[in-house]
CSV table of C-alpha atoms in Angstrom, one decimal:
chain,number,residue,atom,x,y,z
Q,192,UNK,CA,40.9,10.3,7.3
Q,193,UNK,CA,41.1,13.1,4.9
Q,194,UNK,CA,38.7,13.7,2.0
Q,195,UNK,CA,39.6,12.6,-1.5
Q,196,UNK,CA,40.0,15.5,-4.0
Q,197,UNK,CA,37.9,14.8,-7.3
Q,198,UNK,CA,40.4,16.4,-9.5
Q,199,UNK,CA,43.1,14.2,-8.0
Q,200,UNK,CA,40.6,11.2,-8.5
Q,201,UNK,CA,40.0,12.0,-12.1
Q,202,UNK,CA,43.7,12.2,-13.0
Q,203,UNK,CA,44.5,8.9,-11.1
Q,204,UNK,CA,41.7,7.2,-12.9
Q,205,UNK,CA,42.5,8.6,-16.3
Q,206,UNK,CA,39.0,10.1,-16.3
Q,207,UNK,CA,37.8,12.9,-18.8
Q,208,UNK,CA,35.1,15.4,-17.6
Q,209,UNK,CA,31.9,15.3,-19.6
Q,210,UNK,CA,30.4,18.1,-17.4
Q,211,UNK,CA,31.8,19.9,-14.4
Q,212,UNK,CA,30.3,23.0,-12.7
Q,213,UNK,CA,32.4,26.0,-11.7
Q,214,UNK,CA,34.5,25.3,-8.7
Q,215,UNK,CA,34.5,21.5,-9.1
Q,216,UNK,CA,38.3,21.3,-8.6
Q,217,UNK,CA,37.7,22.0,-4.9
Q,218,UNK,CA,35.0,19.2,-4.4
Q,219,UNK,CA,36.1,16.4,-2.1
Q,220,UNK,CA,34.4,13.0,-1.3
Q,221,UNK,CA,34.7,10.8,1.9
Q,222,UNK,CA,34.2,7.5,0.1
Q,223,UNK,CA,33.6,5.9,-3.0
Q,224,UNK,CA,30.6,3.7,-4.0
Q,225,UNK,CA,30.6,1.4,-6.8
Q,226,UNK,CA,27.4,0.0,-8.2
Q,227,UNK,CA,25.5,-0.8,-11.3
Q,228,UNK,CA,22.1,-0.9,-9.4
Q,229,UNK,CA,20.2,2.2,-9.0
Q,230,UNK,CA,18.3,0.3,-6.1
Q,231,UNK,CA,21.7,0.0,-4.5
Q,232,UNK,CA,22.5,3.7,-4.9
Q,233,UNK,CA,19.1,4.5,-3.1
Q,234,UNK,CA,19.7,2.5,-0.1
Q,235,UNK,CA,23.5,3.6,0.1
Q,236,UNK,CA,23.8,5.1,3.5
Q,237,UNK,CA,27.1,7.3,3.1
Q,238,UNK,CA,27.3,10.9,2.6
Q,239,UNK,CA,29.7,13.0,0.3
Q,240,UNK,CA,30.4,9.8,-1.9
Q,241,UNK,CA,31.7,9.3,-5.4
Q,242,UNK,CA,29.7,7.0,-7.6
Q,243,UNK,CA,31.5,4.6,-9.7
Q,244,UNK,CA,29.2,3.0,-12.3
Q,245,UNK,CA,28.9,1.6,-15.7
Q,246,UNK,CA,25.2,2.6,-16.1
Q,247,UNK,CA,24.8,5.2,-18.6
Q,248,UNK,CA,21.0,6.1,-18.2
Q,249,UNK,CA,19.9,9.4,-17.2
Q,250,UNK,CA,18.4,8.1,-14.1
Q,251,UNK,CA,22.0,7.4,-12.7
Q,252,UNK,CA,22.6,11.0,-12.3
Q,253,UNK,CA,19.2,11.7,-11.2
Q,254,UNK,CA,19.3,9.1,-8.4
Q,255,UNK,CA,22.9,10.4,-7.5
Q,256,UNK,CA,21.5,13.9,-7.2
Q,257,UNK,CA,18.6,12.7,-4.8
Q,258,UNK,CA,20.8,11.0,-2.3
Q,259,UNK,CA,23.4,13.7,-2.3
Q,260,UNK,CA,26.3,12.0,-4.4
Q,261,UNK,CA,29.1,14.6,-5.1
Q,262,UNK,CA,30.2,13.3,-8.5
Q,263,UNK,CA,29.8,10.4,-11.0
Q,264,UNK,CA,32.4,8.5,-12.7
Q,265,UNK,CA,31.3,6.2,-15.5
Q,266,UNK,CA,34.0,3.3,-15.8
Q,267,UNK,CA,34.7,1.0,-18.6
Q,268,UNK,CA,33.0,3.6,-20.9
Q,269,UNK,CA,34.6,5.8,-23.6
Q,270,UNK,CA,31.3,7.7,-24.2
Q,271,UNK,CA,28.1,8.8,-22.6
Q,272,UNK,CA,24.7,9.4,-24.1
Q,273,UNK,CA,23.9,13.1,-24.5
Q,274,UNK,CA,20.8,12.5,-22.2
Q,275,UNK,CA,23.0,11.5,-19.6
Q,276,UNK,CA,25.5,14.6,-20.0
Q,277,UNK,CA,22.3,16.9,-20.0
Q,278,UNK,CA,21.0,15.3,-17.0
Q,279,UNK,CA,24.4,16.0,-15.2
Q,280,UNK,CA,24.2,19.7,-16.4
Q,281,UNK,CA,20.6,19.8,-15.1
Q,282,UNK,CA,21.6,18.4,-11.7
Q,283,UNK,CA,25.0,20.3,-11.6
Q,284,UNK,CA,26.6,17.1,-10.8
Q,285,UNK,CA,30.2,16.5,-12.1
Q,286,UNK,CA,30.2,13.6,-14.6
Q,287,UNK,CA,33.5,11.9,-15.9
Q,288,UNK,CA,34.1,8.9,-17.9
Q,289,UNK,CA,37.1,6.6,-17.8
Q,290,UNK,CA,38.0,3.5,-19.9
Q,291,UNK,CA,39.4,1.6,-17.1
Q,292,UNK,CA,37.4,-1.3,-15.5
Q,293,UNK,CA,35.4,-0.8,-12.5
Q,294,UNK,CA,37.7,-3.0,-10.4
Q,295,UNK,CA,40.9,-1.1,-11.6
Q,296,UNK,CA,39.0,2.1,-10.8
Q,297,UNK,CA,38.2,0.9,-7.3
Q,298,UNK,CA,41.9,-0.3,-6.7
Q,299,UNK,CA,43.2,3.1,-7.8
Q,300,UNK,CA,40.7,5.0,-5.7
Q,301,UNK,CA,41.5,2.9,-2.8
Q,302,UNK,CA,45.1,3.7,-3.0
Q,303,UNK,CA,44.3,7.3,-3.1
Q,304,UNK,CA,42.2,6.9,0.1
Q,305,UNK,CA,45.1,5.4,1.9
Q,306,UNK,CA,47.5,8.2,1.3
Q,307,UNK,CA,48.1,10.3,4.4
B,69,UNK,CA,-25.1,7.0,-15.1
B,70,UNK,CA,-23.9,3.5,-15.0
B,71,UNK,CA,-20.4,4.2,-15.4
B,72,UNK,CA,-17.7,6.5,-13.6
B,73,UNK,CA,-14.8,6.8,-16.0
B,74,UNK,CA,-11.5,7.4,-14.6
B,75,UNK,CA,-10.6,10.8,-15.4
B,76,UNK,CA,-7.2,10.9,-17.0
B,77,UNK,CA,-6.6,14.3,-18.6
B,78,UNK,CA,-4.3,16.8,-17.0
B,79,UNK,CA,-7.2,19.1,-15.8
B,80,UNK,CA,-8.9,16.5,-13.8
B,81,UNK,CA,-5.8,15.6,-11.8
B,82,UNK,CA,-7.0,17.5,-8.7
B,83,UNK,CA,-10.4,15.7,-9.0
B,84,UNK,CA,-8.4,12.4,-9.0
B,85,UNK,CA,-6.6,13.6,-6.1
B,86,UNK,CA,-9.8,14.2,-4.2
B,87,UNK,CA,-10.9,10.6,-5.0
B,88,UNK,CA,-7.6,9.1,-3.9
B,89,UNK,CA,-8.1,10.8,-0.4
B,90,UNK,CA,-11.4,8.9,0.2
B,91,UNK,CA,-11.8,5.4,1.0
B,92,UNK,CA,-14.8,3.1,-0.1
B,93,UNK,CA,-15.8,3.2,3.6
B,94,UNK,CA,-16.2,7.0,3.6
B,95,UNK,CA,-18.6,7.1,0.7
B,96,UNK,CA,-20.7,3.8,0.8
B,97,UNK,CA,-24.2,3.6,1.9
B,98,UNK,CA,-24.5,1.9,5.3
B,99,UNK,CA,-28.1,1.5,5.2
B,100,UNK,CA,-28.3,-1.9,3.6
B,101,UNK,CA,-31.4,-3.9,2.3
B,102,UNK,CA,-30.2,-7.6,2.2
B,103,UNK,CA,-32.1,-10.8,2.2
B,104,UNK,CA,-31.4,-14.3,3.2
B,105,UNK,CA,-31.6,-17.4,1.0
B,106,UNK,CA,-34.9,-18.3,2.4
B,107,UNK,CA,-36.7,-15.2,0.8
B,108,UNK,CA,-38.8,-15.4,-2.2
B,109,UNK,CA,-38.1,-13.5,-5.4
B,110,UNK,CA,-41.5,-11.8,-4.8
B,111,UNK,CA,-40.3,-10.7,-1.4
B,112,UNK,CA,-37.1,-9.2,-2.9
B,113,UNK,CA,-39.3,-7.5,-5.5
B,114,UNK,CA,-41.3,-5.8,-2.9
B,115,UNK,CA,-38.3,-4.6,-1.1
B,116,UNK,CA,-36.8,-3.2,-4.2
B,117,UNK,CA,-40.0,-1.6,-5.1
B,118,UNK,CA,-40.7,0.0,-1.8
B,119,UNK,CA,-37.1,1.3,-1.4
B,120,UNK,CA,-36.2,2.3,-4.9
B,121,UNK,CA,-33.6,-0.3,-5.3
B,122,UNK,CA,-32.1,-2.0,-8.5
B,123,UNK,CA,-30.3,-4.7,-6.7
B,124,UNK,CA,-30.2,-6.6,-3.4
B,125,UNK,CA,-27.5,-8.7,-1.9
B,126,UNK,CA,-28.2,-12.2,-0.5
B,127,UNK,CA,-26.4,-12.8,2.8
B,128,UNK,CA,-25.8,-15.9,4.8
B,129,UNK,CA,-24.5,-15.0,8.5
B,130,UNK,CA,-23.4,-11.6,7.0
B,131,UNK,CA,-21.4,-12.9,4.2
B,132,UNK,CA,-22.6,-12.1,0.7
B,133,UNK,CA,-23.4,-15.2,-1.1
B,134,UNK,CA,-25.4,-13.7,-4.0
B,135,UNK,CA,-27.1,-10.7,-5.7
B,136,UNK,CA,-30.5,-10.4,-7.1
B,137,UNK,CA,-30.9,-7.7,-9.7
B,138,UNK,CA,-33.9,-6.1,-11.3
B,139,UNK,CA,-33.1,-8.3,-14.4
B,140,UNK,CA,-33.2,-11.4,-12.2
B,141,UNK,CA,-36.6,-10.4,-10.9
B,142,UNK,CA,-37.9,-9.7,-14.4
B,143,UNK,CA,-36.8,-13.0,-15.7
B,144,UNK,CA,-38.4,-14.8,-12.8
B,145,UNK,CA,-41.6,-12.8,-13.4
B,146,UNK,CA,-41.5,-13.6,-17.2
B,147,UNK,CA,-41.3,-17.4,-16.2
B,148,UNK,CA,-43.8,-17.4,-13.3
B,149,UNK,CA,-41.0,-18.2,-10.9
B,150,UNK,CA,-41.7,-15.3,-8.4
B,151,UNK,CA,-42.6,-17.7,-5.6
B,152,UNK,CA,-39.2,-19.4,-6.0
B,153,UNK,CA,-36.5,-18.8,-3.3
B,154,UNK,CA,-33.8,-16.4,-4.3
B,155,UNK,CA,-31.2,-18.9,-4.2
B,156,UNK,CA,-32.5,-20.4,-7.5
B,157,UNK,CA,-32.3,-17.0,-9.3
B,158,UNK,CA,-29.5,-15.0,-7.9
B,159,UNK,CA,-26.3,-14.6,-9.4
B,160,UNK,CA,-23.9,-16.3,-7.2
B,161,UNK,CA,-20.5,-14.9,-8.4
B,162,UNK,CA,-20.5,-11.6,-6.7
B,163,UNK,CA,-17.8,-9.2,-6.9
B,164,UNK,CA,-17.3,-7.3,-3.6
B,165,UNK,CA,-15.1,-4.4,-2.6
B,166,UNK,CA,-13.2,-4.1,0.7
B,167,UNK,CA,-14.2,-1.0,2.7
B,168,UNK,CA,-10.7,-0.2,3.3
B,169,UNK,CA,-9.5,0.5,-0.2
B,170,UNK,CA,-9.4,3.9,-2.0
B,171,UNK,CA,-12.6,5.0,-3.6
B,172,UNK,CA,-10.7,5.0,-7.0
B,173,UNK,CA,-10.6,1.2,-6.8
B,174,UNK,CA,-14.5,1.4,-6.9
B,175,UNK,CA,-14.3,3.7,-9.9
B,176,UNK,CA,-12.1,1.2,-11.7
B,177,UNK,CA,-14.4,-1.7,-10.8
B,178,UNK,CA,-17.4,0.1,-12.4
B,179,UNK,CA,-15.4,0.8,-15.5
B,180,UNK,CA,-14.4,-2.7,-15.5
B,181,UNK,CA,-17.5,-4.6,-14.9
B,182,UNK,CA,-21.0,-4.0,-15.9
B,183,UNK,CA,-22.4,-4.0,-12.4
B,184,UNK,CA,-24.1,-0.9,-11.1
B,185,UNK,CA,-23.6,-1.6,-7.4
B,186,UNK,CA,-21.0,-3.5,-5.3
B,187,UNK,CA,-21.5,-5.0,-1.9
B,188,UNK,CA,-18.8,-3.6,0.4
B,189,UNK,CA,-17.3,-6.0,3.0
B,190,UNK,CA,-15.0,-5.6,6.1
B,191,UNK,CA,-11.9,-7.4,6.9
B,192,UNK,CA,-14.0,-10.3,8.3
B,193,UNK,CA,-15.7,-10.4,4.8
B,194,UNK,CA,-19.0,-9.4,6.1
B,195,UNK,CA,-21.3,-7.1,4.4
B,196,UNK,CA,-21.1,-3.4,5.8
B,197,UNK,CA,-22.4,-1.2,2.9
B,198,UNK,CA,-23.2,-0.8,-0.7
B,199,UNK,CA,-21.6,1.3,-3.3
B,200,UNK,CA,-23.0,2.8,-6.3
B,201,UNK,CA,-21.8,5.5,-8.9
B,202,UNK,CA,-24.2,7.8,-7.3
B,203,UNK,CA,-22.3,7.4,-3.9
B,204,UNK,CA,-19.2,8.4,-5.7
B,205,UNK,CA,-20.6,11.3,-7.5
B,206,UNK,CA,-22.0,12.7,-4.2
B,207,UNK,CA,-18.8,12.1,-2.3
B,208,UNK,CA,-16.7,13.9,-5.2
B,209,UNK,CA,-19.1,16.9,-4.9
B,210,UNK,CA,-19.0,16.9,-1.2
B,211,UNK,CA,-15.1,16.8,-1.0
B,212,UNK,CA,-14.8,19.4,-3.8
B,213,UNK,CA,-17.0,22.0,-1.9
B,214,UNK,CA,-15.2,21.2,1.3
B,215,UNK,CA,-11.8,21.8,-0.1
B,216,UNK,CA,-13.1,25.0,-1.9
B,217,UNK,CA,-14.3,26.2,1.3
B,218,UNK,CA,-10.9,25.5,3.0
B,219,UNK,CA,-9.2,27.5,0.2
B,220,UNK,CA,-11.3,30.4,0.5
B,221,UNK,CA,-10.6,30.4,4.4
B,222,UNK,CA,-7.0,30.3,3.6
B,223,UNK,CA,-7.2,33.3,1.3
B,224,UNK,CA,-7.6,31.3,-1.9
B,225,UNK,CA,-3.8,30.4,-2.3
B,226,UNK,CA,-2.5,26.9,-2.4
B,227,UNK,CA,1.0,28.4,-1.5
B,228,UNK,CA,4.1,29.7,-3.2
B,229,UNK,CA,7.4,29.7,-1.4
B,230,UNK,CA,8.1,30.4,2.1
B,231,UNK,CA,8.7,27.7,4.8
B,232,UNK,CA,5.5,27.4,6.5
B,233,UNK,CA,3.3,27.6,3.2
B,234,UNK,CA,1.5,24.6,1.7
B,235,UNK,CA,3.1,23.1,-1.2
B,236,UNK,CA,0.9,20.9,-3.2
B,237,UNK,CA,1.9,19.3,-6.7
B,238,UNK,CA,0.1,16.6,-8.5
B,239,UNK,CA,1.7,14.9,-11.5
B,240,UNK,CA,0.6,12.2,-14.0
B,241,UNK,CA,3.1,9.7,-14.7
B,242,UNK,CA,3.0,7.4,-17.8
B,243,UNK,CA,4.2,3.8,-18.0
B,244,UNK,CA,7.9,3.4,-19.1
B,245,UNK,CA,8.5,7.0,-19.2
B,246,UNK,CA,11.9,6.8,-17.7
B,247,UNK,CA,13.0,10.0,-19.5
B,248,UNK,CA,10.7,12.0,-17.1
B,249,UNK,CA,10.5,9.6,-14.3
B,250,UNK,CA,12.3,11.1,-11.2
B,251,UNK,CA,11.4,14.8,-12.2
B,252,UNK,CA,8.8,15.1,-9.7
B,253,UNK,CA,11.0,13.7,-7.0
B,254,UNK,CA,13.8,16.2,-8.1
B,255,UNK,CA,11.2,19.2,-7.8
B,256,UNK,CA,10.5,17.9,-4.3
B,257,UNK,CA,14.1,17.9,-3.2
B,258,UNK,CA,14.4,21.5,-4.6
B,259,UNK,CA,11.4,22.5,-2.6
B,260,UNK,CA,12.7,21.1,0.5
B,261,UNK,CA,16.0,22.6,-0.1
B,262,UNK,CA,14.5,26.0,-0.4
B,263,UNK,CA,12.7,25.6,2.9
B,264,UNK,CA,16.0,24.8,4.6
B,265,UNK,CA,15.1,21.3,5.5
B,266,UNK,CA,17.8,19.3,7.1
B,267,UNK,CA,19.9,17.2,4.6
B,268,UNK,CA,18.9,13.9,6.4
B,269,UNK,CA,15.1,14.4,6.2
B,270,UNK,CA,15.5,15.9,2.8
B,271,UNK,CA,17.3,12.7,1.7
B,272,UNK,CA,14.8,10.4,3.2
B,273,UNK,CA,11.8,12.3,1.5
B,274,UNK,CA,13.7,12.3,-1.8
B,275,UNK,CA,14.3,8.4,-1.8
B,276,UNK,CA,10.8,7.7,-0.5
B,277,UNK,CA,9.5,10.0,-3.4
B,278,UNK,CA,11.9,8.4,-6.1
B,279,UNK,CA,11.2,4.8,-5.3
B,280,UNK,CA,7.4,5.5,-5.5
B,281,UNK,CA,7.7,7.6,-8.6
B,282,UNK,CA,9.7,4.9,-10.4
B,283,UNK,CA,7.4,2.2,-9.2
B,284,UNK,CA,4.6,3.7,-11.0
B,285,UNK,CA,6.7,4.3,-14.3
B,286,UNK,CA,8.2,0.8,-14.1
B,287,UNK,CA,5.3,-1.4,-12.8
B,288,UNK,CA,2.0,0.2,-13.5
B,289,UNK,CA,-0.2,1.1,-16.3
B,290,UNK,CA,0.3,4.8,-15.2
B,291,UNK,CA,-1.0,6.9,-12.4
B,292,UNK,CA,-0.9,9.9,-10.4
B,293,UNK,CA,1.7,11.2,-8.1
B,294,UNK,CA,1.4,13.8,-5.3
B,295,UNK,CA,3.5,15.8,-3.0
B,296,UNK,CA,2.0,17.7,-0.1
B,297,UNK,CA,4.1,19.7,2.4
B,298,UNK,CA,2.9,21.8,5.2
B,299,UNK,CA,4.7,23.1,8.3
B,300,UNK,CA,5.3,19.6,9.7
B,301,UNK,CA,5.5,16.8,7.2
B,302,UNK,CA,5.8,15.8,3.7
B,303,UNK,CA,3.1,13.5,2.3
B,304,UNK,CA,3.8,11.6,-0.8
B,305,UNK,CA,0.9,9.6,-2.4
B,306,UNK,CA,1.4,7.4,-5.5
B,307,UNK,CA,-1.9,5.9,-7.1
B,308,UNK,CA,-2.0,3.9,-10.2
B,309,UNK,CA,-4.6,2.3,-12.3
B,310,UNK,CA,-3.3,-1.3,-12.1
B,311,UNK,CA,-2.5,-4.1,-12.6
B,312,UNK,CA,-2.3,-4.2,-8.8
B,313,UNK,CA,-0.2,-6.2,-6.5
B,314,UNK,CA,-1.5,-9.8,-5.9
B,315,UNK,CA,0.5,-10.2,-2.6
B,316,UNK,CA,1.4,-7.0,-0.9
B,317,UNK,CA,3.3,-8.8,1.9
B,318,UNK,CA,5.7,-10.4,-0.7
B,319,UNK,CA,6.1,-7.0,-2.6
B,320,UNK,CA,7.2,-5.5,0.7
B,321,UNK,CA,9.9,-8.0,1.4
B,322,UNK,CA,13.4,-7.1,0.2
B,323,UNK,CA,14.6,-8.9,-3.0
B,324,UNK,CA,11.2,-9.7,-4.5
B,325,UNK,CA,10.7,-8.2,-7.8
B,326,UNK,CA,8.5,-8.7,-10.9
B,327,UNK,CA,10.6,-6.4,-13.2
B,328,UNK,CA,11.3,-7.5,-16.5
B,329,UNK,CA,14.8,-7.7,-18.3
B,330,UNK,CA,14.3,-4.3,-19.8
B,331,UNK,CA,13.6,-2.6,-16.4
B,332,UNK,CA,16.5,-4.4,-15.1
B,333,UNK,CA,18.8,-3.2,-17.9
B,334,UNK,CA,17.8,0.3,-16.6
B,335,UNK,CA,19.5,-0.5,-13.3
B,336,UNK,CA,16.1,-1.1,-11.5
B,337,UNK,CA,14.3,-4.2,-10.3
B,338,UNK,CA,16.4,-5.2,-7.4
B,339,UNK,CA,13.2,-5.7,-5.3
B,340,UNK,CA,14.2,-2.8,-2.9
B,341,UNK,CA,12.0,-0.2,-4.0
B,342,UNK,CA,8.8,-0.7,-1.6
B,343,UNK,CA,10.9,-2.0,1.4
B,344,UNK,CA,13.2,1.1,0.9
B,345,UNK,CA,10.5,3.5,0.8
B,346,UNK,CA,9.0,2.1,3.9
B,347,UNK,CA,12.4,2.2,5.6
B,348,UNK,CA,12.9,5.9,5.3
B,349,UNK,CA,9.1,6.8,6.1
B,350,UNK,CA,7.9,7.9,9.4
B,351,UNK,CA,4.3,6.6,8.2
B,352,UNK,CA,3.7,4.1,5.3
B,353,UNK,CA,0.5,2.8,3.9
B,354,UNK,CA,-0.3,0.6,1.0
B,355,UNK,CA,-3.4,-0.7,-0.4
B,356,UNK,CA,-3.6,-2.7,-3.6
B,357,UNK,CA,-6.4,-4.5,-5.6
B,358,UNK,CA,-5.7,-6.6,-8.6
B,359,UNK,CA,-6.9,-5.1,-11.8
B,360,UNK,CA,-8.1,-1.9,-9.7
B,361,UNK,CA,-4.7,-0.3,-8.7
B,362,UNK,CA,-2.4,0.5,-6.1
B,363,UNK,CA,-2.3,3.4,-3.5
B,364,UNK,CA,0.9,4.0,-1.6
B,365,UNK,CA,1.2,6.8,1.1
B,366,UNK,CA,4.4,8.0,2.7
B,367,UNK,CA,4.8,10.5,5.4
B,368,UNK,CA,7.9,12.0,6.4
B,369,UNK,CA,8.1,14.3,9.6
B,370,UNK,CA,10.0,17.6,9.1
B,371,UNK,CA,10.6,17.9,12.7
B,372,UNK,CA,13.9,16.9,13.9
B,373,UNK,CA,12.9,13.8,15.8
B,374,UNK,CA,15.3,10.9,16.2
B,375,UNK,CA,14.8,8.7,13.1
B,376,UNK,CA,12.9,5.5,13.9
B,377,UNK,CA,13.3,3.0,11.1
B,378,UNK,CA,10.1,1.3,10.0
B,379,UNK,CA,11.1,-2.3,9.6
């Protein structure tokens, strides 16, 4: 199973970057974790994951950084509070936002994962 | 000195840290003058006078059933009741302290109640000592000088950089300060990264730290938070000033949460915090006293041992 490229994911999910560090185009993830509970993120076992969430508090990015999440996609959101973007910059975690629903985002990411 | 206020300003964080490392058991007086119900007030007065005491516990088969204070003696004297048995004049509602709790709980108790001494009891609720503000002051001074000596022996540094040096940080955390909640844990992760800690261990330490840090912010009146790293392990201690956890076993079970709607709206409050912190820790200890505070200690070994999950 190959990794999923973040840039490709962003394109497929119609996500716009709110913050990206240099070289982000080459980042890859093994799987996707979708949750609106910080507690769930903290017990997630996987590594090199993408987080799909509709939570917009700065804690999301901090928690993601602690457990080693590669990138955060806000879904069903058109905007993000500046604190969240600042936190992403602080932690150097790519942050995107997409207006599609979490379900739709999961479906599209799932299709991408199944590609050979 | 009838009161030991909890030192809350930044400069005293280190002193607080000293206090958190000590348990009531370590600082109490073990030499106890206790009387039984059969003693008279006059006998108690003699014991107090001969031993310079201002209060004496009344026990029944080792259990504390009352306290006789100087005030009770004076009242009995005034009304000519010194020949009476103590049971008639003692105060029967006695606040005791467990010998296992951190010394800071005793400090909270002294701030909270007007008592100038507390009987200390063991697990079986038997009297094993007495604690006064003087015990606390002496213990703090002793511990301070011990640590000063230690620092001098180590060349007076508390460590900067390098994989084998000591890393010691103390933070003060405020209630509901979600803006800064997590900063300390992020700093811990950075430090571990610099020390080339394995990603798995780093992740476990970061998770334990974050769970405990957020717990103070979300559930307590505020408290202090400490990271200590030496060559072998990471020690994370979270100490708060209350409200305390009425049922620790319940709090340790997955899914139990007392979080309010606002905390939940922040994405917290699934009742996984403490169980998750314990899961990723190699050693885990929790002590809590209602209205006194909670102390949680998590230790993560830095050596590459197979991870044993603490369930």
